[in-house]
């Protein structure tokens, strides 16, 4: 069972790590990766449609006498999956970056619109996920795999054509090469000059003329005292070798990426919780009563409630919560990004507590009906799992949206795609941690516990309630760690005064509302006295 669960996440892990490796693509390269994604989907559609590429039919999939797929069939199928993973991994962290780059940082109105961009970006992504998990799954199960894969392939082709048709109207930023190379130069230059004294006056450090940045559409960044060791990289020496001498701006860009790493580490555990949706949560559903009349609910379809919950939560957050919070905090975002992430992490603690109590109730029903050893289905509705699925969607609306916005927003101008890839890396690492914890806890509790183990193939004889309680404690410790690192995190300086303008507009608007309210009250009193 657990091997099957690991296999479900393998393609996702590979896709996420590929996104880390090819995250500095320009527009033309992104176009190429989109075409690669289309090629992968087309091959996958052919693999389930053409008779010669499909394995021989087998009435009983569990039988040992079924004919195995040929080498060609396996090569086409897995080749399609890997091609799709490479294409998707190359576009995911870059498409969102291109979308956010369409807003002008120096224009207050566009800056205001950009603050909601990632809310609606995630809304559109999960709207597609909802369609895939409901309509497409139904078509694949009841109509056929050819149409089930053919429809998304056609949709992808249309989407690529629309994207390419609009290329002439996009705001394009000049590619600046690999961010890893620029960061490596800073670290190596600092190490090579480890014994050099950093001058107390930042003006004595090496920096390019302001005109040099303006000419290339870049922003110059002033020196900061944090991670002071890296400042050695911009101490002037007799050579202009880029691996020996870096500008202050290049050093500060590297610092910005490094400062985000503790926050990135704090997102690993919540990403591990997300991995439970398609593994343990679904496995629990297989032990519960799933029929409504003659209709049998697939356990995996409960994941649609995560999507629905996220869609509703994003709309409520953007349309109501954000506006209310703006009035109270005078912050154009309502609350800052780290606060939003913190709320999402707090939700994960609650989710695991709820999941633990629900599982404890499920196990008590199994004991009461003598179904512990047999592992048979319990006379308990699958809908008792709904709270943990719905809460997971709400948590994602806070944490996952804030996560991608934070890493994009706090990354320097030339490394936005690298920042976005941090968010995807978090999900990939979370999947690895989930697999590691599952196997480790299972082995330890079997060897050293009084019970046969917390995690068995027979969930009625397992103790997932203990495992979920362990996750709740893990999330609590991680939340404390997040509070610690976020307290010392210093937001990067804004490249324009547009956010300050928005904040002033909020304060002025608030004063106007108070003044109008006082005037209305005065007029009412005057009218009453007359």
Coordinates of C-alpha atoms in Angstrom, one line a residue, residues 91-445:
X91 CA 6.8 26.4 -16.9
X92 CA 5.2 26.4 -13.5
X93 CA 7.6 28.7 -11.7
X94 CA 8.0 30.9 -14.7
X95 CA 4.4 31.4 -15.9
X96 CA 3.3 32.9 -12.5
X97 CA 6.4 35.1 -12.6
X98 CA 5.5 36.4 -16.1
X99 CA 2.0 37.1 -14.9
X100 CA 3.1 39.1 -11.9
X101 CA 5.6 41.0 -14.0
X102 CA 2.8 42.5 -16.0
X103 CA 2.0 44.9 -13.2
X104 CA 4.0 48.1 -13.0
X105 CA 5.7 48.4 -9.5
X106 CA 5.9 52.2 -10.0
X107 CA 2.2 52.7 -10.7
X108 CA 0.0 52.8 -7.5
X109 CA -3.1 51.4 -9.2
X110 CA -1.3 48.5 -10.8
X111 CA 0.6 47.9 -7.6
X112 CA -2.8 47.6 -5.8
X113 CA -4.0 45.2 -8.4
X114 CA -0.8 43.1 -8.1
X115 CA -1.5 42.6 -4.4
X116 CA -4.5 40.4 -5.4
X117 CA -2.8 38.7 -8.4
X118 CA -1.7 35.6 -6.5
X119 CA -5.1 35.1 -4.9
X120 CA -6.7 34.9 -8.4
X121 CA -3.7 33.0 -9.8
X122 CA -4.3 30.2 -7.3
X123 CA -8.0 30.4 -7.8
X124 CA -7.6 29.7 -11.5
X125 CA -5.2 26.9 -10.8
X126 CA -7.5 25.1 -8.4
X127 CA -10.6 25.8 -10.6
X128 CA -8.8 23.6 -13.2
X129 CA -8.0 21.1 -10.5
X130 CA -11.6 20.9 -9.6
X131 CA -12.6 20.2 -13.2
X132 CA -9.9 17.5 -13.5
X133 CA -10.9 15.8 -10.2
X134 CA -14.6 15.7 -11.1
X135 CA -15.5 15.9 -14.8
X136 CA -12.3 14.4 -16.3
X137 CA -12.2 11.6 -13.7
X138 CA -15.9 10.8 -14.5
X139 CA -15.1 10.7 -18.2
X140 CA -12.1 8.5 -17.8
X141 CA -14.0 6.0 -15.6
X142 CA -17.2 5.9 -17.6
X143 CA -16.5 7.0 -21.2
X144 CA -12.8 6.1 -21.8
X145 CA -9.2 7.1 -21.3
X146 CA -8.8 8.4 -24.9
X147 CA -11.4 11.1 -24.4
X148 CA -10.3 11.6 -20.8
X149 CA -6.7 12.5 -21.9
X150 CA -7.8 14.0 -25.3
X151 CA -9.8 16.8 -23.7
X152 CA -7.0 18.2 -21.5
X153 CA -4.6 17.8 -24.4
X154 CA -6.9 19.9 -26.6
X155 CA -7.3 22.4 -23.8
X156 CA -3.6 22.7 -23.4
X157 CA -3.1 23.3 -27.1
X158 CA -5.7 26.1 -27.1
X159 CA -4.1 27.7 -24.0
X160 CA -0.7 27.7 -25.6
X161 CA -2.1 29.4 -28.7
X162 CA -3.8 32.1 -26.6
X163 CA -0.6 32.6 -24.6
X164 CA 1.6 32.9 -27.7
X165 CA -0.9 35.2 -29.4
X166 CA -0.6 37.6 -26.6
X167 CA 3.2 37.6 -26.4
X168 CA 3.6 40.8 -28.4
X169 CA 1.5 42.6 -25.8
X170 CA 3.4 41.4 -22.7
X171 CA 5.9 43.4 -20.6
X172 CA 9.1 41.5 -21.1
X173 CA 12.1 41.7 -18.8
X174 CA 15.6 41.1 -20.1
X175 CA 17.0 37.7 -19.0
X176 CA 20.1 38.2 -16.8
X177 CA 21.5 34.7 -16.9
X178 CA 21.6 32.1 -14.2
X179 CA 21.0 33.5 -10.7
X180 CA 23.0 30.6 -9.3
X181 CA 26.1 31.9 -11.1
X182 CA 25.6 35.4 -9.7
X183 CA 25.1 34.0 -6.2
X184 CA 28.1 31.6 -6.5
X185 CA 30.4 34.5 -7.5
X186 CA 29.4 36.4 -4.3
X187 CA 30.0 33.5 -2.0
X188 CA 33.3 32.5 -3.7
X189 CA 34.6 36.1 -3.8
X190 CA 33.8 36.5 0.0
X191 CA 35.6 33.2 0.8
X192 CA 38.6 34.2 -1.3
X193 CA 38.8 37.5 0.6
X194 CA 38.0 36.0 4.0
X195 CA 40.9 37.9 5.7
X196 CA 40.0 41.3 4.2
X197 CA 38.7 44.0 6.5
X198 CA 35.3 45.4 5.5
X199 CA 35.3 49.2 5.6
X200 CA 32.9 50.9 8.0
X201 CA 31.7 53.3 5.3
X202 CA 29.5 51.5 2.7
X203 CA 30.5 54.1 0.1
X204 CA 34.0 52.6 0.0
X205 CA 32.6 49.3 -1.3
X206 CA 32.6 48.5 -5.0
X207 CA 29.4 49.6 -6.8
X208 CA 28.5 50.4 -10.4
X209 CA 27.2 53.9 -11.4
X210 CA 23.5 54.5 -11.0
X211 CA 23.3 55.2 -14.8
X212 CA 24.6 51.7 -15.5
X213 CA 21.5 50.2 -13.7
X214 CA 19.1 52.7 -15.2
X215 CA 20.3 52.0 -18.7
X216 CA 19.6 48.3 -18.2
X217 CA 16.3 48.7 -16.4
X218 CA 17.7 47.5 -13.1
X219 CA 17.5 48.7 -9.5
X220 CA 20.5 49.5 -7.4
X221 CA 20.4 48.2 -3.8
X222 CA 22.2 49.9 -0.9
X223 CA 24.4 47.9 1.4
X224 CA 22.9 46.4 4.6
X225 CA 24.7 45.2 7.8
X226 CA 23.0 41.7 7.7
X227 CA 25.1 38.7 6.6
X228 CA 28.1 41.0 6.9
X229 CA 30.6 38.4 5.9
X230 CA 29.3 38.5 2.3
X231 CA 30.2 42.2 2.1
X232 CA 33.8 41.1 1.7
X233 CA 32.9 40.2 -1.9
X234 CA 32.5 43.9 -2.7
X235 CA 35.6 45.2 -1.0
X236 CA 37.7 46.8 -3.7
X237 CA 40.9 44.9 -4.8
X238 CA 43.3 45.2 -7.7
X239 CA 41.3 43.0 -10.0
X240 CA 37.9 43.2 -11.7
X241 CA 37.6 39.4 -11.9
X242 CA 33.8 38.7 -11.3
X243 CA 34.8 35.7 -9.1
X244 CA 36.9 38.1 -7.0
X245 CA 35.0 41.4 -7.0
X246 CA 31.2 41.8 -7.0
X247 CA 29.0 44.9 -6.8
X248 CA 27.1 45.9 -3.7
X249 CA 23.8 45.2 -5.5
X250 CA 24.9 41.7 -6.5
X251 CA 25.8 41.0 -2.9
X252 CA 22.5 42.3 -1.6
X253 CA 20.6 40.2 -4.1
X254 CA 22.4 37.1 -2.8
X255 CA 21.6 38.2 0.8
X256 CA 17.9 38.5 -0.1
X257 CA 17.8 35.0 -1.4
X258 CA 19.6 33.6 1.6
X259 CA 17.5 35.5 4.1
X260 CA 14.4 33.7 2.8
X261 CA 15.9 30.2 3.4
X262 CA 14.8 30.0 7.1
X263 CA 11.2 30.9 6.1
X264 CA 11.5 28.2 3.3
X265 CA 12.5 25.6 5.9
X266 CA 9.5 26.5 8.0
X267 CA 7.2 25.7 5.1
X268 CA 8.5 22.1 4.8
X269 CA 6.2 20.6 7.5
X270 CA 3.0 22.2 6.2
X271 CA 3.9 20.9 2.8
X272 CA 4.2 17.4 4.4
X273 CA 0.7 17.8 5.6
X274 CA -0.6 18.5 2.1
X275 CA 0.9 15.2 1.0
X276 CA -1.6 13.4 3.4
X277 CA -4.6 14.4 1.3
X278 CA -3.9 11.9 -1.4
X279 CA -2.4 9.2 0.8
X280 CA -3.6 8.6 4.4
X281 CA -6.8 10.7 4.1
X282 CA -7.9 8.7 1.0
X283 CA -6.9 5.4 2.6
X284 CA -9.2 6.2 5.5
X285 CA -12.0 6.8 3.1
X286 CA -11.7 3.2 1.8
X287 CA -12.7 1.8 5.2
X288 CA -15.9 3.9 5.4
X289 CA -19.4 3.6 4.0
X290 CA -19.3 5.5 0.6
X291 CA -22.7 4.9 -1.0
X292 CA -25.5 7.5 -1.4
X293 CA -28.3 5.4 -2.7
X294 CA -27.0 3.6 -5.8
X295 CA -24.0 6.0 -6.2
X296 CA -20.7 4.9 -4.8
X297 CA -18.4 7.8 -3.8
X298 CA -14.7 7.3 -4.8
X299 CA -12.6 8.1 -1.7
X300 CA -10.2 10.1 -3.8
X301 CA -13.1 12.4 -4.8
X302 CA -13.1 13.9 -1.3
X303 CA -10.0 15.9 -2.5
X304 CA -12.5 18.0 -4.5
X305 CA -13.7 19.4 -1.1
X306 CA -10.2 20.8 -0.5
X307 CA -10.4 22.5 -3.9
X308 CA -13.9 23.9 -3.3
X309 CA -12.9 25.1 0.2
X310 CA -9.9 26.9 -1.2
X311 CA -11.9 28.5 -4.0
X312 CA -14.5 29.8 -1.6
X313 CA -11.8 30.9 1.0
X314 CA -9.8 32.8 -1.7
X315 CA -12.9 34.8 -2.8
X316 CA -13.9 35.5 0.8
X317 CA -10.3 36.6 1.7
X318 CA -9.9 38.9 -1.3
X319 CA -13.4 40.4 -1.4
X320 CA -14.1 40.7 2.3
X321 CA -11.3 39.9 4.8
X322 CA -8.7 41.9 2.9
X323 CA -10.9 45.0 2.7
X324 CA -11.8 44.8 6.3
X325 CA -8.2 44.3 7.4
X326 CA -7.1 47.2 5.3
X327 CA -9.4 49.6 7.3
X328 CA -8.0 48.3 10.6
X329 CA -4.3 48.0 9.8
X330 CA -3.9 50.6 7.0
X331 CA -1.8 48.0 5.3
X332 CA -2.6 47.7 1.5
X333 CA -2.4 43.9 1.9
X334 CA -4.7 43.9 4.9
X335 CA -2.2 41.8 6.8
X336 CA 1.5 41.3 5.9
X337 CA 2.5 38.1 4.0
X338 CA 4.2 36.4 7.0
X339 CA 1.1 37.0 9.1
X340 CA -1.0 35.3 6.4
X341 CA 1.4 32.4 6.3
X342 CA 1.3 32.1 10.1
X343 CA -2.5 31.8 10.1
X344 CA -2.2 29.0 7.5
X345 CA 0.3 27.2 9.7
X346 CA -2.0 27.5 12.8
X347 CA -4.8 25.9 10.7
X348 CA -2.5 22.9 10.1
X349 CA -2.2 22.3 13.8
X350 CA -6.0 22.3 14.1
X351 CA -6.4 20.0 11.0
X352 CA -4.2 17.3 12.5
X353 CA -6.0 17.6 15.9
X354 CA -9.3 17.2 14.2
X355 CA -8.0 14.3 12.0
X356 CA -6.7 12.6 15.2
X357 CA -10.1 12.8 17.0
X358 CA -12.0 11.7 13.9
X359 CA -9.7 8.7 13.5
X360 CA -10.0 7.8 17.2
X361 CA -13.8 7.8 16.7
X362 CA -13.4 5.6 13.6
X363 CA -11.3 3.1 15.5
X364 CA -13.8 2.9 18.4
X365 CA -16.5 2.0 15.8
X366 CA -14.3 -0.7 14.4
X367 CA -13.8 -2.1 17.9
X368 CA -17.5 -1.9 18.8
X369 CA -18.4 -3.9 15.6
X370 CA -15.6 -6.4 15.8
X371 CA -14.0 -5.3 12.6
X372 CA -10.5 -4.7 13.8
X373 CA -8.9 -7.9 12.6
X374 CA -10.9 -8.3 9.4
X375 CA -10.3 -4.8 8.2
X376 CA -13.7 -4.7 6.6
X377 CA -15.7 -1.5 5.8
X378 CA -17.2 0.2 8.8
X379 CA -20.9 1.3 9.2
X380 CA -19.8 4.9 9.3
X381 CA -20.3 7.6 6.6
X382 CA -17.3 8.8 4.7
X383 CA -18.4 12.3 5.3
X384 CA -17.0 12.2 8.8
X385 CA -13.7 13.0 7.0
X386 CA -15.1 16.2 5.5
X387 CA -13.9 18.6 8.3
X388 CA -10.2 17.8 7.7
X389 CA -10.5 18.2 3.9
X390 CA -12.4 21.5 4.2
X391 CA -10.0 22.9 6.8
X392 CA -7.1 21.9 4.5
X393 CA -8.5 24.0 1.7
X394 CA -8.9 27.0 4.1
X395 CA -5.3 26.6 5.3
X396 CA -4.1 26.5 1.7
X397 CA -6.0 29.7 0.9
X398 CA -3.8 31.4 3.6
X399 CA -0.5 29.5 3.5
X400 CA -0.1 28.4 -0.1
X401 CA -1.1 31.7 -1.7
X402 CA 1.0 33.7 0.8
X403 CA 3.9 31.4 0.2
X404 CA 4.2 31.9 -3.5
X405 CA 3.5 35.6 -3.1
X406 CA 6.2 36.0 -0.4
X407 CA 9.0 34.2 -2.3
X408 CA 8.1 36.2 -5.5
X409 CA 7.8 39.5 -3.7
X410 CA 10.9 39.2 -1.6
X411 CA 13.2 37.9 -4.3
X412 CA 15.3 40.6 -6.0
X413 CA 14.2 41.9 -9.4
X414 CA 16.5 39.6 -11.4
X415 CA 15.7 36.5 -9.4
X416 CA 11.9 36.4 -9.3
X417 CA 11.7 32.9 -10.9
X418 CA 14.2 31.6 -8.4
X419 CA 12.0 33.0 -5.6
X420 CA 8.9 31.4 -7.1
X421 CA 10.7 28.0 -7.3
X422 CA 11.3 28.2 -3.6
X423 CA 7.5 27.7 -3.2
X424 CA 7.5 24.7 -5.4
X425 CA 10.6 23.3 -3.8
X426 CA 8.8 23.4 -0.5
X427 CA 6.1 21.1 -1.9
X428 CA 8.7 18.7 -3.3
X429 CA 10.6 18.5 0.0
X430 CA 7.3 18.0 1.8
X431 CA 6.6 14.9 -0.3
X432 CA 10.0 13.5 0.5
X433 CA 9.5 14.2 4.3
X434 CA 6.1 12.6 4.2
X435 CA 7.5 9.4 2.7
X436 CA 10.4 9.4 5.1
X437 CA 8.2 9.9 8.2
X438 CA 5.7 7.3 7.0
X439 CA 8.3 4.5 6.7
X440 CA 10.3 5.6 9.7
X441 CA 7.4 5.9 12.2
X442 CA 6.0 2.6 10.8
X443 CA 9.2 0.8 11.4
X444 CA 9.9 2.3 14.8
X445 CA 6.4 1.6 16.2

